[in-house]
GROMACS .gro file of N, CA, C and O in nm:
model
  264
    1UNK      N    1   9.054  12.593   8.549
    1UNK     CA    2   9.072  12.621   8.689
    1UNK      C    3   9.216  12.597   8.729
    1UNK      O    4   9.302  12.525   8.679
    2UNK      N    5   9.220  12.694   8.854
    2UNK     CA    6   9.391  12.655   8.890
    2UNK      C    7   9.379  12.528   8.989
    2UNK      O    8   9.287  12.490   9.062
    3UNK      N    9   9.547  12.464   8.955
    3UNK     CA   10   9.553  12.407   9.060
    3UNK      C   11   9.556  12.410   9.210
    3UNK      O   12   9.637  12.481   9.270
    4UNK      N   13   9.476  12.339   9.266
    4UNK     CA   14   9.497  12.373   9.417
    4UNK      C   15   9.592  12.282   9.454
    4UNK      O   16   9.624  12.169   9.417
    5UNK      N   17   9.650  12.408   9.590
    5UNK     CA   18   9.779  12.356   9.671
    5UNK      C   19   9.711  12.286   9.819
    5UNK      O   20   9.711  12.328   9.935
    6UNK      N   21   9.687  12.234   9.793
    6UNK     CA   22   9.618  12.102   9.939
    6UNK      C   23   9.767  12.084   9.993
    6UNK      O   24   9.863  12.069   9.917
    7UNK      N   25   9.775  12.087  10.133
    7UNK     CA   26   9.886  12.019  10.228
    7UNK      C   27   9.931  11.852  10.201
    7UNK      O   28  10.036  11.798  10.169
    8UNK      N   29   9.781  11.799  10.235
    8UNK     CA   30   9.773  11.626  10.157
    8UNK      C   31   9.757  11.616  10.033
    8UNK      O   32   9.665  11.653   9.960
    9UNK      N   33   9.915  11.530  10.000
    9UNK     CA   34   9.903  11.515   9.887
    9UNK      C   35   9.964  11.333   9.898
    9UNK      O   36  10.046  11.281   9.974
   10UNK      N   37   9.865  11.265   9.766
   10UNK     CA   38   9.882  11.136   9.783
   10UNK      C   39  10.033  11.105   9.747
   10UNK      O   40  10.092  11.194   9.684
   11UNK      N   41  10.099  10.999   9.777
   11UNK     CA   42  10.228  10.931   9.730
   11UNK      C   43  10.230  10.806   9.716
   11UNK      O   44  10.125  10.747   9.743
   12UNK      N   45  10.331  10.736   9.675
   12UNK     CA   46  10.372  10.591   9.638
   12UNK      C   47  10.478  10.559   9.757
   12UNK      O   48  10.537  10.655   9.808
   13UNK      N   49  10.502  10.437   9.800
   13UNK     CA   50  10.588  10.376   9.848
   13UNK      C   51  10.673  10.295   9.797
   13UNK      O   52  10.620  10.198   9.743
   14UNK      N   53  10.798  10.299   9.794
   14UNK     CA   54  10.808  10.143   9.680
   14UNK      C   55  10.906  10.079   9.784
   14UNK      O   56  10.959  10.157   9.864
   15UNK      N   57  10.941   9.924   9.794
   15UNK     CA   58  11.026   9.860   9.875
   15UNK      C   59  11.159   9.885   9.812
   15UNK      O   60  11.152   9.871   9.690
   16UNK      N   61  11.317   9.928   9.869
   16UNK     CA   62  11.356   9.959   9.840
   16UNK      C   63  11.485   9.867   9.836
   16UNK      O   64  11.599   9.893   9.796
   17UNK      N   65  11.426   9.732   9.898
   17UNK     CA   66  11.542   9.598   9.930
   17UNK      C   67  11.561   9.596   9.770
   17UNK      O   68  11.655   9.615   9.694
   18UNK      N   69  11.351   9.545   9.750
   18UNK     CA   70  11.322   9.474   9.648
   18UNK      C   71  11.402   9.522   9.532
   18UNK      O   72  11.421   9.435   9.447
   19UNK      N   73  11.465   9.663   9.501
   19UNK     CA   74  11.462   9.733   9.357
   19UNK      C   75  11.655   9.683   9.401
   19UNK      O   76  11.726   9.676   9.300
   20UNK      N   77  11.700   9.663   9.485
   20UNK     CA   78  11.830   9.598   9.477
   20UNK      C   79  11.891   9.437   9.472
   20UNK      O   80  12.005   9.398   9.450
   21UNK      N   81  11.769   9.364   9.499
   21UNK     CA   82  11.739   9.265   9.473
   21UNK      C   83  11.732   9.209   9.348
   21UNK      O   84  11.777   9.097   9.323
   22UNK      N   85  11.661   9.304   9.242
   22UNK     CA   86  11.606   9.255   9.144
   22UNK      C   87  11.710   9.190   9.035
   22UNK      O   88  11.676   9.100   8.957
   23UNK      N   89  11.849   9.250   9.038
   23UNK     CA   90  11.966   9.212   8.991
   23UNK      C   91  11.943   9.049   8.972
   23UNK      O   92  11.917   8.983   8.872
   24UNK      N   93  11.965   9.011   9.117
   24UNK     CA   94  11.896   8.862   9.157
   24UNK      C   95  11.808   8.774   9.116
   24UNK      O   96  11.826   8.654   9.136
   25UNK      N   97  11.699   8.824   9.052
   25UNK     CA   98  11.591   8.804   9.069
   25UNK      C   99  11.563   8.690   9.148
   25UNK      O  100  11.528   8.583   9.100
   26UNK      N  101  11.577   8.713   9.269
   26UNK     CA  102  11.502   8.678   9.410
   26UNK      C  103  11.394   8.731   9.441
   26UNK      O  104  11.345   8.674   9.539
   27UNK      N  105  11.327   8.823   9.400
   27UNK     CA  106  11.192   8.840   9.401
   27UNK      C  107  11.104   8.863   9.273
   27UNK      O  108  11.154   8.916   9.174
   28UNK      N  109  10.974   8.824   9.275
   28UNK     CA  110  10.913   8.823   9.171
   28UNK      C  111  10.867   8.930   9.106
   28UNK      O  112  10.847   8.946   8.985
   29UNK      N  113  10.848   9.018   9.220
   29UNK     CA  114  10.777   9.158   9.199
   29UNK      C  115  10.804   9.321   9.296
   29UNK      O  116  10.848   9.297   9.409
   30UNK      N  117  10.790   9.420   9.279
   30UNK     CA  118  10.804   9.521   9.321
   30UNK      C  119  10.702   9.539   9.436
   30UNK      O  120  10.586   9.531   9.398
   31UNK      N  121  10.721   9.563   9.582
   31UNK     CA  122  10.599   9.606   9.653
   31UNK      C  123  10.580   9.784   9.693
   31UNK      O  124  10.659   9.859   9.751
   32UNK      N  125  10.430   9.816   9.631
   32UNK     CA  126  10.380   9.945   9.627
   32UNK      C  127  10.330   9.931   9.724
   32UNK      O  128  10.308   9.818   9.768
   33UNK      N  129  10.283  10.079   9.811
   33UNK     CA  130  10.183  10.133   9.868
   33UNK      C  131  10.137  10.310   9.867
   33UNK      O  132  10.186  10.423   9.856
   34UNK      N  133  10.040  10.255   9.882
   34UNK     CA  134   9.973  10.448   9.861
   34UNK      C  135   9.930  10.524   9.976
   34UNK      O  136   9.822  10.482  10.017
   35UNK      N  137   9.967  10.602  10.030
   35UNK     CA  138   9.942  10.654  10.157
   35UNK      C  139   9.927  10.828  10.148
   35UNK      O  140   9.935  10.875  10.035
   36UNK      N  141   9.914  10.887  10.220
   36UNK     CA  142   9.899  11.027  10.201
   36UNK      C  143  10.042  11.117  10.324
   36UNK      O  144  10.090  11.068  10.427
   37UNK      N  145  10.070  11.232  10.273
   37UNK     CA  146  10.132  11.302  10.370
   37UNK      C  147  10.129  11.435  10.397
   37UNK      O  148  10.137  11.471  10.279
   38UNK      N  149  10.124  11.510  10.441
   38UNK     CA  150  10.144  11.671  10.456
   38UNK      C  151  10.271  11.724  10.470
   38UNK      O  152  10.369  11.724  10.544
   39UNK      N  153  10.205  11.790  10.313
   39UNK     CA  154  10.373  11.858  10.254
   39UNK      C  155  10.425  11.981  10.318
   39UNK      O  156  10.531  12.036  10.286
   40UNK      N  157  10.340  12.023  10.419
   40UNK     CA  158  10.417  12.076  10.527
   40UNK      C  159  10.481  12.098  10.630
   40UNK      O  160  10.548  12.193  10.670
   41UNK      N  161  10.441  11.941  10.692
   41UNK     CA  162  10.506  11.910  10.807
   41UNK      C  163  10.613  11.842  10.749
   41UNK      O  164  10.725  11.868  10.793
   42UNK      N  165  10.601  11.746  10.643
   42UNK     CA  166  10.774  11.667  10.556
   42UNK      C  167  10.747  11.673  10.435
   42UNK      O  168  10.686  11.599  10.358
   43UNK      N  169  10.832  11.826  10.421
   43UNK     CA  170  10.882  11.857  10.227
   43UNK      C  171  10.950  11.738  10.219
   43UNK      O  172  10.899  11.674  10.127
   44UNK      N  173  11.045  11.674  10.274
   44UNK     CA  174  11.173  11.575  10.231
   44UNK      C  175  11.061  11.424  10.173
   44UNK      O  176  10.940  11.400  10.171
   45UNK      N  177  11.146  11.377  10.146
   45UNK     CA  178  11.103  11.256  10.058
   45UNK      C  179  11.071  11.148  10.222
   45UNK      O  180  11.162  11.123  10.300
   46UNK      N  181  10.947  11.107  10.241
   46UNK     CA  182  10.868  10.992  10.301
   46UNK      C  183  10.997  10.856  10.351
   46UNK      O  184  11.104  10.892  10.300
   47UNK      N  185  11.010  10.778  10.396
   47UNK     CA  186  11.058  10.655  10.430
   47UNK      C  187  10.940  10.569  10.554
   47UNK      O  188  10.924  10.620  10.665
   48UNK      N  189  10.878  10.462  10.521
   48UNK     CA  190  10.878  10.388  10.654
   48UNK      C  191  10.887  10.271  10.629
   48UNK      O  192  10.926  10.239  10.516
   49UNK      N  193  10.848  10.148  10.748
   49UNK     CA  194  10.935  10.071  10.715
   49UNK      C  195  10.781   9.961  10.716
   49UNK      O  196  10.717   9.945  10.820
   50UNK      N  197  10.743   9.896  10.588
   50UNK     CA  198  10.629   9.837  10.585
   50UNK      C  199  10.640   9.659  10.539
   50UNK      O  200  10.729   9.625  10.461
   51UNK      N  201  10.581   9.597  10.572
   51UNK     CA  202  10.600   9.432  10.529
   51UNK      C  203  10.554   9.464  10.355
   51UNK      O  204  10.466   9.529  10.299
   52UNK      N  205  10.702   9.349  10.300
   52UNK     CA  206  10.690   9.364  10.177
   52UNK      C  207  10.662   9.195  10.161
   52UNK      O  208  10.728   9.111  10.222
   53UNK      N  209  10.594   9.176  10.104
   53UNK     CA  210  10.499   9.014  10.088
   53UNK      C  211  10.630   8.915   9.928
   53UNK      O  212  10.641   8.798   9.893
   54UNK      N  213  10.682   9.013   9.891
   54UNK     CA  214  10.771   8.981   9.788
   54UNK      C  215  10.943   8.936   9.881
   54UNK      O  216  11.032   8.907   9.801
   55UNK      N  217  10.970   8.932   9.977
   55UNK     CA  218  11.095   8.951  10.017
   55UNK      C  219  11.034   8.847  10.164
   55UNK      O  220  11.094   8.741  10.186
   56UNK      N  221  10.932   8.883  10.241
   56UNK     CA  222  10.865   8.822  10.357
   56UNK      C  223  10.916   8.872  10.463
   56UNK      O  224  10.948   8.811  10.565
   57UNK      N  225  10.927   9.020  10.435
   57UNK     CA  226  10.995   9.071  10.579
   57UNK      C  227  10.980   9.250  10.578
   57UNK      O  228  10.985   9.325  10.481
   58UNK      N  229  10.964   9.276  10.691
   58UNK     CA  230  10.964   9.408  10.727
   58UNK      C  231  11.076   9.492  10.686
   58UNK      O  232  11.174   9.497  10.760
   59UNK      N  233  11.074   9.582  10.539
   59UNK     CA  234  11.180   9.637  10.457
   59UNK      C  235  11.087   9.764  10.483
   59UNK      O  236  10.968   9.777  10.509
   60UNK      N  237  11.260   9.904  10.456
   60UNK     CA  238  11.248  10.048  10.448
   60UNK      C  239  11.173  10.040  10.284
   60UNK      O  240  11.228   9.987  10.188
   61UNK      N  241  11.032  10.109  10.280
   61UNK     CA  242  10.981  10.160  10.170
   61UNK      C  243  11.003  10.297  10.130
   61UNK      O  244  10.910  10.372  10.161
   62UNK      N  245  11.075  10.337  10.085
   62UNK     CA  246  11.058  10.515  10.021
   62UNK      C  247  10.976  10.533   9.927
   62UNK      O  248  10.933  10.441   9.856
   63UNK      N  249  10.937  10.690   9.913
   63UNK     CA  250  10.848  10.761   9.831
   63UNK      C  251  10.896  10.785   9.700
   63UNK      O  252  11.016  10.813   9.706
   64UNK      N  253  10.869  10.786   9.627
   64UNK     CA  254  10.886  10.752   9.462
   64UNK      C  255  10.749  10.844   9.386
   64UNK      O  256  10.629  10.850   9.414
   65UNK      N  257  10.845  10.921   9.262
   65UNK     CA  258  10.746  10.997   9.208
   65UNK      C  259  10.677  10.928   9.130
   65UNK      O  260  10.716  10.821   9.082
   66UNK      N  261  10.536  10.995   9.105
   66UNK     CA  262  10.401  10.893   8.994
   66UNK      C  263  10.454  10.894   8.826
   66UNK      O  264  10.387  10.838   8.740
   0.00000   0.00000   0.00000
């Protein structure tokens, strides 16, 4: 079967302090989240800004491929 083109399509979030941080290692770990978006209303790559439990503070997460 072909693939279907669905509008929602799932994504990743990743914290984006954390992955400049890590140099540091000031944090222990990477924070993910999985959320959905419609790739028609934003082709461009996702950003929001979600509490990362690794850092303890409200950081910009971007979308990151699987």
């Amino acid at each position: 079967m072909a693939k279907s083109k669905d509008a929602r399509i799932s994504i990743l979030l990743e914290c984006t302090s954390c992955l400049r941080d890590s140099v540091n290692k000031k944090s222990t770990g990477i924070s993910r989240y999985i959320t959905e978006k419609n790739r028609h209303n934003t082709p461009g790559r996702l950003e929001l800004r979600k509490f990362c439990p690794y850092c303890y503070k409200h950081t910009i997460h971007g979308e990151i491929k699987k």
